[in-house]
């Protein structure tokens, strides 16, 4: 017996337009932050603490 597939909610109207606008802005933003070095520092700290 097949299980019914749940419908996936989608954005429509103004919400969809606002989402796309914000996504495009974030993609083009030149002030992106690189957290790579901070992530490595936290991993090192957690490793030292036994996590």
mmCIF file of N, CA, C and O in Angstrom:
data_model
loop_
_atom_site.group_PDB
_atom_site.id
_atom_site.type_symbol
_atom_site.label_atom_id
_atom_site.label_comp_id
_atom_site.label_asym_id
_atom_site.label_seq_id
_atom_site.Cartn_x
_atom_site.Cartn_y
_atom_site.Cartn_z
ATOM 1 N N UNK A 1 0.847 -1.178 0.000
ATOM 2 C CA UNK A 1 0.000 0.000 0.000
ATOM 3 C C UNK A 1 0.894 1.244 0.000
ATOM 4 O O UNK A 1 1.843 1.330 0.769
ATOM 5 N N UNK A 2 0.580 2.187 -0.820
ATOM 6 C CA UNK A 2 1.374 3.409 -0.959
ATOM 7 C C UNK A 2 1.043 4.400 0.151
ATOM 8 O O UNK A 2 -0.083 4.468 0.633
ATOM 9 N N UNK A 3 2.054 5.143 0.541
ATOM 10 C CA UNK A 3 1.881 6.189 1.538
ATOM 11 C C UNK A 3 1.692 7.511 0.797
ATOM 12 O O UNK A 3 2.412 7.814 -0.145
ATOM 13 N N UNK A 4 0.723 8.278 1.238
ATOM 14 C CA UNK A 4 0.440 9.563 0.594
ATOM 15 C C UNK A 4 1.622 10.508 0.764
ATOM 16 O O UNK A 4 2.238 10.582 1.834
ATOM 17 N N UNK A 5 1.956 11.213 -0.283
ATOM 18 C CA UNK A 5 3.038 12.193 -0.247
ATOM 19 C C UNK A 5 2.474 13.496 0.285
ATOM 20 O O UNK A 5 1.464 14.000 -0.205
ATOM 21 N N UNK A 6 3.141 14.029 1.293
ATOM 22 C CA UNK A 6 2.688 15.296 1.868
ATOM 23 C C UNK A 6 3.026 16.433 0.924
ATOM 24 O O UNK A 6 4.079 16.446 0.299
ATOM 25 N N UNK A 7 2.150 17.367 0.827
ATOM 26 C CA UNK A 7 2.415 18.515 -0.027
ATOM 27 C C UNK A 7 3.478 19.393 0.617
ATOM 28 O O UNK A 7 3.556 19.539 1.830
ATOM 29 N N UNK A 8 4.328 19.969 -0.201
ATOM 30 C CA UNK A 8 5.400 20.836 0.270
ATOM 31 C C UNK A 8 4.944 22.282 0.109
ATOM 32 O O UNK A 8 4.584 22.707 -0.992
ATOM 33 N N UNK A 9 4.932 23.033 1.201
ATOM 34 C CA UNK A 9 4.510 24.431 1.093
ATOM 35 C C UNK A 9 5.504 25.233 0.245
ATOM 36 O O UNK A 9 6.711 25.022 0.317
ATOM 37 N N UNK A 10 4.988 26.114 -0.571
ATOM 38 C CA UNK A 10 5.838 26.953 -1.408
ATOM 39 C C UNK A 10 5.487 28.415 -1.168
ATOM 40 O O UNK A 10 4.351 28.748 -0.824
ATOM 41 N N UNK A 11 6.476 29.252 -1.347
ATOM 42 C CA UNK A 11 6.243 30.684 -1.214
ATOM 43 C C UNK A 11 5.560 31.204 -2.464
ATOM 44 O O UNK A 11 5.903 30.802 -3.581
ATOM 45 N N UNK A 12 4.645 32.103 -2.270
ATOM 46 C CA UNK A 12 3.932 32.697 -3.398
ATOM 47 C C UNK A 12 3.735 34.182 -3.146
ATOM 48 O O UNK A 12 3.812 34.657 -2.015
ATOM 49 N N UNK A 13 3.533 34.898 -4.212
ATOM 50 C CA UNK A 13 3.222 36.318 -4.107
ATOM 51 C C UNK A 13 4.357 37.155 -3.564
ATOM 52 O O UNK A 13 5.517 36.986 -3.922
ATOM 53 N N UNK A 14 3.996 38.076 -2.673
ATOM 54 C CA UNK A 14 4.976 39.013 -2.116
ATOM 55 C C UNK A 14 6.060 38.308 -1.320
ATOM 56 O O UNK A 14 7.226 38.718 -1.341
ATOM 57 N N UNK A 15 5.705 37.240 -0.622
ATOM 58 C CA UNK A 15 6.700 36.498 0.163
ATOM 59 C C UNK A 15 7.772 35.907 -0.747
ATOM 60 O O UNK A 15 8.960 35.958 -0.435
ATOM 61 N N UNK A 16 7.358 35.337 -1.865
ATOM 62 C CA UNK A 16 8.312 34.742 -2.807
ATOM 63 C C UNK A 16 9.212 35.814 -3.415
ATOM 64 O O UNK A 16 10.419 35.613 -3.550
ATOM 65 N N UNK A 17 8.634 36.940 -3.775
ATOM 66 C CA UNK A 17 9.418 38.025 -4.361
ATOM 67 C C UNK A 17 10.440 38.572 -3.357
ATOM 68 O O UNK A 17 11.592 38.817 -3.702
ATOM 69 N N UNK A 18 10.016 38.726 -2.107
ATOM 70 C CA UNK A 18 10.910 39.226 -1.068
ATOM 71 C C UNK A 18 12.043 38.222 -0.813
ATOM 72 O O UNK A 18 13.207 38.613 -0.681
ATOM 73 N N UNK A 19 11.702 36.935 -0.790
ATOM 74 C CA UNK A 19 12.722 35.908 -0.582
ATOM 75 C C UNK A 19 13.761 35.942 -1.696
ATOM 76 O O UNK A 19 14.964 35.908 -1.439
ATOM 77 N N UNK A 20 13.322 36.018 -2.950
ATOM 78 C CA UNK A 20 14.245 36.058 -4.077
ATOM 79 C C UNK A 20 15.124 37.303 -4.037
ATOM 80 O O UNK A 20 16.324 37.234 -4.300
ATOM 81 N N UNK A 21 14.514 38.436 -3.689
ATOM 82 C CA UNK A 21 15.272 39.681 -3.604
ATOM 83 C C UNK A 21 16.365 39.581 -2.543
ATOM 84 O O UNK A 21 17.515 39.950 -2.786
ATOM 85 N N UNK A 22 16.025 39.056 -1.367
ATOM 86 C CA UNK A 22 17.008 38.906 -0.291
ATOM 87 C C UNK A 22 18.086 37.888 -0.658
ATOM 88 O O UNK A 22 19.264 38.079 -0.343
ATOM 89 N N UNK A 23 17.714 36.813 -1.340
ATOM 90 C CA UNK A 23 18.682 35.791 -1.745
ATOM 91 C C UNK A 23 19.668 36.363 -2.753
ATOM 92 O O UNK A 23 20.873 36.113 -2.669
ATOM 93 N N UNK A 24 19.167 37.131 -3.707
ATOM 94 C CA UNK A 24 20.053 37.747 -4.703
ATOM 95 C C UNK A 24 20.983 38.757 -4.045
ATOM 96 O O UNK A 24 22.160 38.842 -4.381
ATOM 97 N N UNK A 25 20.484 39.514 -3.088
ATOM 98 C CA UNK A 25 21.315 40.489 -2.384
ATOM 99 C C UNK A 25 22.432 39.769 -1.624
ATOM 100 O O UNK A 25 23.593 40.180 -1.667
ATOM 101 N N UNK A 26 22.072 38.705 -0.915
ATOM 102 C CA UNK A 26 23.065 37.963 -0.137
ATOM 103 C C UNK A 26 24.122 37.352 -1.049
ATOM 104 O O UNK A 26 25.294 37.292 -0.695
ATOM 105 N N UNK A 27 23.709 36.902 -2.220
ATOM 106 C CA UNK A 27 24.642 36.293 -3.163
ATOM 107 C C UNK A 27 25.630 37.315 -3.719
ATOM 108 O O UNK A 27 26.793 37.010 -3.943
ATOM 109 N N UNK A 28 25.176 38.551 -3.922
ATOM 110 C CA UNK A 28 26.016 39.597 -4.512
ATOM 111 C C UNK A 28 26.794 40.392 -3.463
ATOM 112 O O UNK A 28 27.693 41.149 -3.815
ATOM 113 N N UNK A 29 26.460 40.211 -2.193
ATOM 114 C CA UNK A 29 27.058 40.995 -1.124
ATOM 115 C C UNK A 29 28.569 40.787 -1.093
ATOM 116 O O UNK A 29 29.062 39.679 -0.948
ATOM 117 N N UNK A 30 29.320 41.857 -1.221
ATOM 118 C CA UNK A 30 30.776 41.789 -1.225
ATOM 119 C C UNK A 30 31.351 41.775 0.185
ATOM 120 O O UNK A 30 32.545 41.565 0.354
ATOM 121 N N UNK A 31 30.533 41.991 1.177
ATOM 122 C CA UNK A 31 31.026 42.042 2.554
ATOM 123 C C UNK A 31 30.811 40.707 3.259
ATOM 124 O O UNK A 31 30.575 40.654 4.456
ATOM 125 N N UNK A 32 30.904 39.619 2.525
ATOM 126 C CA UNK A 32 30.756 38.298 3.129
ATOM 127 C C UNK A 32 31.880 38.082 4.129
ATOM 128 O O UNK A 32 32.997 38.538 3.929
ATOM 129 N N UNK A 33 31.566 37.385 5.189
ATOM 130 C CA UNK A 33 32.554 37.128 6.223
ATOM 131 C C UNK A 33 33.049 35.695 6.100
ATOM 132 O O UNK A 33 32.285 34.779 5.875
ATOM 133 N N UNK A 34 34.334 35.515 6.301
ATOM 134 C CA UNK A 34 34.936 34.195 6.280
ATOM 135 C C UNK A 34 35.185 33.765 7.718
ATOM 136 O O UNK A 34 35.978 34.380 8.428
ATOM 137 N N UNK A 35 34.479 32.740 8.147
ATOM 138 C CA UNK A 35 34.616 32.259 9.512
ATOM 139 C C UNK A 35 35.493 31.020 9.599
ATOM 140 O O UNK A 35 35.546 30.365 10.627
ATOM 141 N N UNK A 36 36.200 30.689 8.524
ATOM 142 C CA UNK A 36 37.011 29.484 8.477
ATOM 143 C C UNK A 36 38.006 29.380 9.605
ATOM 144 O O UNK A 36 38.107 28.343 10.275
ATOM 145 N N UNK A 37 38.742 30.455 9.866
ATOM 146 C CA UNK A 37 39.754 30.407 10.926
ATOM 147 C C UNK A 37 39.118 30.295 12.302
ATOM 148 O O UNK A 37 39.636 29.614 13.189
ATOM 149 N N UNK A 38 37.965 30.919 12.495
ATOM 150 C CA UNK A 38 37.279 30.842 13.788
ATOM 151 C C UNK A 38 36.711 29.444 14.019
ATOM 152 O O UNK A 38 36.715 28.941 15.146
ATOM 153 N N UNK A 39 36.237 28.810 12.953
ATOM 154 C CA UNK A 39 35.721 27.448 13.068
ATOM 155 C C UNK A 39 36.844 26.500 13.482
ATOM 156 O O UNK A 39 36.655 25.645 14.349
ATOM 157 N N UNK A 40 38.014 26.659 12.881
ATOM 158 C CA UNK A 40 39.151 25.817 13.249
ATOM 159 C C UNK A 40 39.543 26.032 14.704
ATOM 160 O O UNK A 40 39.880 25.083 15.417
ATOM 161 N N UNK A 41 39.494 27.264 15.168
ATOM 162 C CA UNK A 41 39.821 27.579 16.554
ATOM 163 C C UNK A 41 38.838 26.914 17.516
ATOM 164 O O UNK A 41 39.240 26.324 18.526
ATOM 165 N N UNK A 42 37.557 26.973 17.195
ATOM 166 C CA UNK A 42 36.538 26.357 18.049
ATOM 167 C C UNK A 42 36.700 24.835 18.044
ATOM 168 O O UNK A 42 36.596 24.188 19.088
ATOM 169 N N UNK A 43 36.952 24.250 16.877
ATOM 170 C CA UNK A 43 37.158 22.796 16.810
ATOM 171 C C UNK A 43 38.348 22.377 17.670
ATOM 172 O O UNK A 43 38.294 21.366 18.368
ATOM 173 N N UNK A 44 39.426 23.150 17.612
ATOM 174 C CA UNK A 44 40.607 22.844 18.409
ATOM 175 C C UNK A 44 40.262 22.910 19.895
ATOM 176 O O UNK A 44 40.625 22.026 20.665
ATOM 177 N N UNK A 45 39.528 23.939 20.291
ATOM 178 C CA UNK A 45 39.133 24.096 21.682
ATOM 179 C C UNK A 45 38.269 22.924 22.129
ATOM 180 O O UNK A 45 38.488 22.359 23.212
ATOM 181 N N UNK A 46 37.290 22.556 21.327
ATOM 182 C CA UNK A 46 36.399 21.451 21.688
ATOM 183 C C UNK A 46 37.166 20.137 21.776
ATOM 184 O O UNK A 46 36.902 19.321 22.654
ATOM 185 N N UNK A 47 38.117 19.932 20.877
ATOM 186 C CA UNK A 47 38.934 18.724 20.896
ATOM 187 C C UNK A 47 39.729 18.667 22.208
ATOM 188 O O UNK A 47 39.825 17.621 22.844
ATOM 189 N N UNK A 48 40.287 19.807 22.608
ATOM 190 C CA UNK A 48 41.055 19.860 23.851
ATOM 191 C C UNK A 48 40.175 19.608 25.077
ATOM 192 O O UNK A 48 40.639 19.093 26.081
ATOM 193 N N UNK A 49 38.903 19.972 24.979
ATOM 194 C CA UNK A 49 37.973 19.776 26.100
ATOM 195 C C UNK A 49 37.372 18.377 26.118
ATOM 196 O O UNK A 49 36.611 18.050 27.015
ATOM 197 N N UNK A 50 37.685 17.587 25.090
ATOM 198 C CA UNK A 50 37.189 16.209 25.056
ATOM 199 C C UNK A 50 35.873 16.017 24.337
ATOM 200 O O UNK A 50 35.194 15.010 24.520
ATOM 201 N N UNK A 51 35.487 16.960 23.525
ATOM 202 C CA UNK A 51 34.240 16.824 22.767
ATOM 203 C C UNK A 51 34.474 16.329 21.379
ATOM 204 O O UNK A 51 35.420 16.447 20.747
#
